[in-house]
Amino acid sequence: MSNIIKVKQYLLNNYSTTKPVNLNYDTPEATFKYNELEYDLSDANLLKPGEILVETIHLSNDPAQKGWFSSSKDSYLPPSPLGEPAPARGIGKVLKSNSEKFKEGDFVEAQLGWTTHALVGADQTLTFPLDVSKVSKLSQFLSVFGLTTLTAYVAAYKYSELTPKDTDKVFLVSGAAGAVGSVLVQILAKDFKPKKVLAIAGGADKVKFVESLGPNVIGIDYKSSTYEEDFAKALGDDKIDVFFDQVAGEILDHASQYLKTFGKIVQIGAISSYNDPTKSNFENYATHVLLKRLRIQGFIVIDDFKDLDKIITHLEELFQNGTLDKTKFYETVVDATGDNFVKIPELWTGLFTGVNKGKFITKVAKGYD
Ligand SMILES: NC(=O)c1ccc[n+]([C@@H]2O[C@H](COP(=O)([O-])OP(=O)(O)OC[C@H]3O[C@@H](n4cnc5c(N)ncnc54)[C@H](OP(=O)(O)O)[C@@H]3O)[C@@H](O)[C@H]2O)c1
């Protein structure tokens, strides 16, 4: 067998701006650049001490990557160097190891980047070994056991300041059919015994999906021409205790008037503005924050890694007692195996047009689920 591995990658060519990524590869302004290279497995210097060579199996598509593709100094991660694979989380198989933590054949989740093979530091904070006995298919490490589940968890159990004893509340979740949203709706509907969960999603199919996630969930289609009437009807005479917002923009501006006085907004994301910051120019929001004395809590889930053991123990209980149901962890998997690797950037942009229900994953290697 040849010791030469052919590697395909998309490198970060220009930092992204506040506009959509530029996929016009014929221009020097393109955000990414396709690249091929070879790794020689027999080269003793291929791996630095502590490094592993990983074959990428699945890539995670995350709205946060739009920020990771930029050079913003305000980001919670340092800017990725230009000329390196575009940053992305992923799972893969260790082909060669120069670390005591991993051996050949182990599975790993890490910042792999848009590349078929990645050289990764085994000691990096975001590099985790994977126990494949826990899953029925590998992609579940990005969906059921992914960072999006952790994000939903801390939004519900920590940043909302609620406890499951706080029953009969009214919750609003935007981006409800996505990876974080669909887990959050399950947790809120089943563990907090709310009066209702209003779940905002795009299109009739996604509305049906979010309503299937638990009791007392009312889906609202924000793409419908009757959105504001539908919202008012679903809410009735109630007011919202906690709004878990992932979208910002018009959805936040509109909904802020329906919160209770001293209500809370947990700001998980702001996806509507990632390609156009003018979408976060508000008309009414600040006035409602003021008049209703709203409390707003933003967070970034990596701050909670210190509590990971405790969180995982509780999540396991939630799976066992049926609060979380693995069969309701929907995955939308798109194919970038073989020659389809070149489609990776274009597939990724589907995050902003709502192609996914549940966790959006790109499959890179054949032969794995
Ligand atoms: N704070 C943290 O630590 C943390 C961690 C992970 C994720 N996040 C944030 O949480 C949000 C969701 O992440 P995710 O991984 O769950 O992504 P996701 O699976 O892509 O879900 C996001 C959903 O938002 C909807 N959406 C996209 N553009 C929209 C727009 N302009 N207006 C309204 N809805 C829109 C899409 O569904 P529709 O078809 O319904 O439009 C999409 O499925 C993102 O804002 C992300 O940045 C934050």
Coordinates of N, CA and C in Angstrom, one line a residue, residues 183-282:
V183 N -33.0 21.1 20.1 CA -32.7 20.4 21.4 C -33.3 21.3 22.5
L184 N -33.1 22.6 22.4 CA -33.7 23.5 23.4 C -35.2 23.3 23.5
V185 N -35.9 23.2 22.4 CA -37.3 23.1 22.5 C -37.7 21.8 23.2
Q186 N -36.9 20.7 23.0 CA -37.2 19.4 23.7 C -37.0 19.6 25.2
I187 N -35.9 20.3 25.6 CA -35.6 20.4 27.0 C -36.7 21.3 27.7
L188 N -37.0 22.4 27.0 CA -38.0 23.4 27.7 C -39.3 22.7 27.8
A189 N -39.8 22.1 26.7 CA -41.1 21.5 26.6 C -41.3 20.3 27.6
K190 N -40.2 19.5 27.8 CA -40.4 18.3 28.6 C -39.9 18.5 30.0
D191 N -38.9 19.3 30.2 CA -38.4 19.3 31.6 C -38.9 20.5 32.4
F192 N -39.4 21.5 31.8 CA -39.8 22.7 32.5 C -41.4 22.8 32.6
K193 N -42.0 21.8 32.0 CA -43.5 21.8 32.1 C -44.1 23.2 31.9
P194 N -43.8 23.8 30.8 CA -44.3 25.2 30.6 C -45.7 25.2 30.2
K195 N -46.3 26.4 30.3 CA -47.6 26.6 29.7 C -47.6 26.5 28.2
K196 N -46.6 27.1 27.6 CA -46.3 26.9 26.2 C -44.9 27.3 25.8
V197 N -44.5 26.7 24.7 CA -43.3 27.1 24.0 C -43.6 27.6 22.6
L198 N -43.4 28.8 22.3 CA -43.6 29.3 21.0 C -42.2 29.0 20.2
A199 N -42.3 28.4 19.1 CA -41.1 28.0 18.4 C -41.1 28.5 17.0
I200 N -40.2 29.4 16.7 CA -40.2 30.1 15.4 C -39.3 29.4 14.4
A201 N -39.8 29.1 13.3 CA -39.0 28.4 12.2 C -39.5 28.8 10.9
G202 N -38.7 28.5 9.8 CA -39.0 28.9 8.5 C -39.7 27.8 7.7
G203 N -41.0 28.0 7.4 CA -41.7 27.1 6.5 C -42.6 26.1 7.2
A204 N -43.6 25.6 6.5 CA -44.6 24.7 7.1 C -44.0 23.4 7.6
D205 N -43.0 22.8 6.9 CA -42.4 21.5 7.3 C -41.7 21.7 8.6
K206 N -40.9 22.8 8.7 CA -40.2 23.0 10.0 C -41.1 23.3 11.1
V207 N -42.2 23.9 10.9 CA -43.2 24.2 11.9 C -43.7 22.9 12.5
K208 N -44.0 22.0 11.6 CA -44.5 20.6 12.0 C -43.4 19.9 12.8
F209 N -42.2 20.0 12.3 CA -41.0 19.4 13.0 C -40.9 19.9 14.4
V210 N -40.9 21.2 14.6 CA -40.7 21.7 16.0 C -41.9 21.4 16.9
E211 N -43.1 21.3 16.3 CA -44.3 20.9 17.1 C -44.2 19.4 17.6
S212 N -43.4 18.6 16.8 CA -43.2 17.2 17.2 C -42.2 17.0 18.3
L213 N -41.6 18.1 18.8 CA -40.5 17.9 19.7 C -40.9 17.8 21.2
G214 N -42.1 18.1 21.5 CA -42.6 18.0 22.9 C -44.0 18.6 23.0
P215 N -44.6 18.4 24.2 CA -45.9 18.9 24.4 C -45.9 20.5 24.5
N216 N -47.1 21.0 24.2 CA -47.3 22.5 24.4 C -46.4 23.4 23.5
V217 N -45.9 22.8 22.4 CA -45.1 23.6 21.5 C -46.0 24.1 20.4
I218 N -45.9 25.4 20.1 CA -46.7 26.0 19.0 C -45.7 26.6 18.0
G219 N -45.6 26.0 16.8 CA -44.7 26.4 15.8 C -45.2 27.7 15.1
I220 N -44.4 28.6 14.8 CA -44.8 29.8 14.0 C -43.8 30.0 12.9
D221 N -44.4 30.2 11.7 CA -43.6 30.3 10.5 C -43.2 31.8 10.2
Y222 N -42.0 32.1 10.5 CA -41.6 33.5 10.3 C -41.5 34.0 8.8
K223 N -41.6 33.0 7.9 CA -41.5 33.3 6.5 C -43.0 33.6 5.9
S224 N -44.0 33.3 6.8 CA -45.3 33.5 6.3 C -45.7 35.0 6.3
S225 N -46.6 35.4 5.3 CA -47.0 36.8 5.3 C -47.9 37.1 6.5
T226 N -48.4 36.1 7.2 CA -49.2 36.4 8.3 C -48.5 36.1 9.7
Y227 N -47.1 36.2 9.6 CA -46.3 35.9 10.8 C -46.8 36.7 12.0
E228 N -46.9 38.0 11.9 CA -47.2 38.8 13.1 C -48.6 38.4 13.7
E229 N -49.6 38.2 12.8 CA -50.9 37.7 13.3 C -50.8 36.3 14.0
D230 N -50.0 35.5 13.3 CA -49.9 34.1 13.8 C -49.2 34.1 15.2
F231 N -48.2 35.0 15.3 CA -47.5 35.1 16.6 C -48.4 35.6 17.7
A232 N -49.2 36.6 17.4 CA -50.2 37.2 18.4 C -51.2 36.1 18.8
K233 N -51.7 35.4 17.8 CA -52.7 34.4 18.1 C -52.1 33.2 19.0
A234 N -50.9 32.8 18.6 CA -50.2 31.7 19.4 C -50.0 32.2 20.8
L235 N -49.6 33.4 21.0 CA -49.4 33.9 22.4 C -50.6 34.2 23.2
G236 N -51.7 34.6 22.5 CA -53.0 34.9 23.2 C -52.8 36.0 24.2
D237 N -53.3 35.9 25.4 CA -53.2 36.9 26.4 C -51.9 36.8 27.2
D238 N -51.1 35.8 26.9 CA -49.9 35.6 27.7 C -48.8 36.5 27.3
K239 N -47.8 36.6 28.2 CA -46.6 37.3 27.9 C -45.4 36.3 28.1
I240 N -44.3 36.7 27.5 CA -43.2 35.7 27.5 C -42.3 35.9 28.7
D241 N -42.0 34.8 29.4 CA -41.1 34.9 30.5 C -39.6 34.9 30.0
V242 N -39.2 34.0 29.1 CA -37.9 34.0 28.6 C -37.9 33.8 27.1
F243 N -37.2 34.6 26.4 CA -37.0 34.5 25.0 C -35.6 34.0 24.7
F244 N -35.5 32.8 24.1 CA -34.2 32.3 23.7 C -34.0 32.6 22.3
D245 N -33.1 33.6 22.0 CA -33.0 34.2 20.7 C -31.7 33.8 20.0
Q246 N -31.9 33.2 18.8 CA -30.7 32.8 18.0 C -30.5 33.6 16.7
V247 N -31.5 34.5 16.5 CA -31.7 35.1 15.2 C -31.4 36.7 15.2
A248 N -31.9 37.3 16.3 CA -31.8 38.8 16.4 C -32.6 39.5 15.3
G249 N -32.2 40.7 14.8 CA -32.9 41.3 13.7 C -34.3 41.6 13.9
E250 N -35.1 41.5 12.9 CA -36.5 41.8 12.9 C -37.3 40.9 13.9
I251 N -36.9 39.7 14.0 CA -37.6 38.7 14.9 C -37.5 39.2 16.4
L252 N -36.3 39.6 16.8 CA -36.0 40.1 18.1 C -36.7 41.5 18.3
D253 N -36.6 42.3 17.3 CA -37.2 43.7 17.4 C -38.8 43.5 17.7
H254 N -39.4 42.6 16.9 CA -40.8 42.4 17.0 C -41.2 41.8 18.3
A255 N -40.4 40.7 18.7 CA -40.9 39.9 19.9 C -40.6 40.6 21.2
S256 N -39.7 41.6 21.2 CA -39.3 42.2 22.5 C -40.6 42.9 23.2
Q257 N -41.5 43.3 22.4 CA -42.7 44.0 23.0 C -43.6 43.0 23.8
Y258 N -43.4 41.7 23.5 CA -44.3 40.7 24.1 C -43.7 40.0 25.4
L259 N -42.5 40.5 25.8 CA -42.0 39.9 27.1 C -42.7 40.5 28.3
K260 N -42.6 39.8 29.4 CA -43.1 40.3 30.7 C -42.2 41.4 31.2
T261 N -42.7 42.2 32.0 CA -41.8 43.2 32.7 C -40.9 42.4 33.5
F262 N -39.6 42.7 33.5 CA -38.5 42.0 34.1 C -38.2 40.6 33.5
G263 N -38.8 40.5 32.3 CA -38.5 39.2 31.5 C -37.1 39.2 31.1
K264 N -36.7 38.0 30.5 CA -35.3 37.8 30.2 C -35.1 37.4 28.7
I265 N -34.1 37.9 28.1 CA -33.7 37.4 26.8 C -32.3 36.7 26.9
V266 N -32.3 35.5 26.5 CA -31.0 34.8 26.5 C -30.5 34.8 25.0
Q267 N -29.5 35.6 24.8 CA -29.0 35.8 23.4 C -28.0 34.8 23.0
I268 N -28.5 33.7 22.3 CA -27.6 32.6 22.0 C -26.9 32.9 20.7
G269 N -27.5 33.6 19.7 CA -26.9 33.9 18.5 C -27.6 35.1 17.8
A270 N -27.1 35.4 16.7 CA -27.7 36.6 15.9 C -27.6 36.3 14.4
I271 N -28.1 35.1 14.0 CA -27.7 34.6 12.7 C -28.2 35.5 11.6
S272 N -29.3 36.3 11.8 CA -29.8 37.1 10.7 C -28.9 38.2 10.3
S273 N -27.9 38.5 11.2 CA -27.0 39.6 10.9 C -25.6 39.2 10.5
Y274 N -25.4 37.9 10.5 CA -24.0 37.4 10.2 C -23.5 37.8 8.8
N275 N -24.5 37.9 7.9 CA -24.1 38.3 6.5 C -24.5 39.7 6.2
D276 N -25.1 40.4 7.1 CA -25.6 41.8 6.9 C -25.9 42.4 8.2
P277 N -24.9 43.2 8.8 CA -25.1 43.8 10.2 C -26.3 44.8 10.2
T278 N -26.7 45.3 9.0 CA -27.8 46.3 9.1 C -29.1 45.6 9.5
K279 N -29.1 44.3 9.5 CA -30.3 43.5 9.9 C -30.5 43.7 11.4
S280 N -29.5 44.2 12.1 CA -29.6 44.4 13.6 C -29.8 45.8 13.9
N281 N -30.3 46.6 12.9 CA -30.7 48.0 13.2 C -32.2 47.9 13.7
F282 N -32.4 48.2 15.0 CA -33.7 48.0 15.6 C -34.5 49.3 15.5

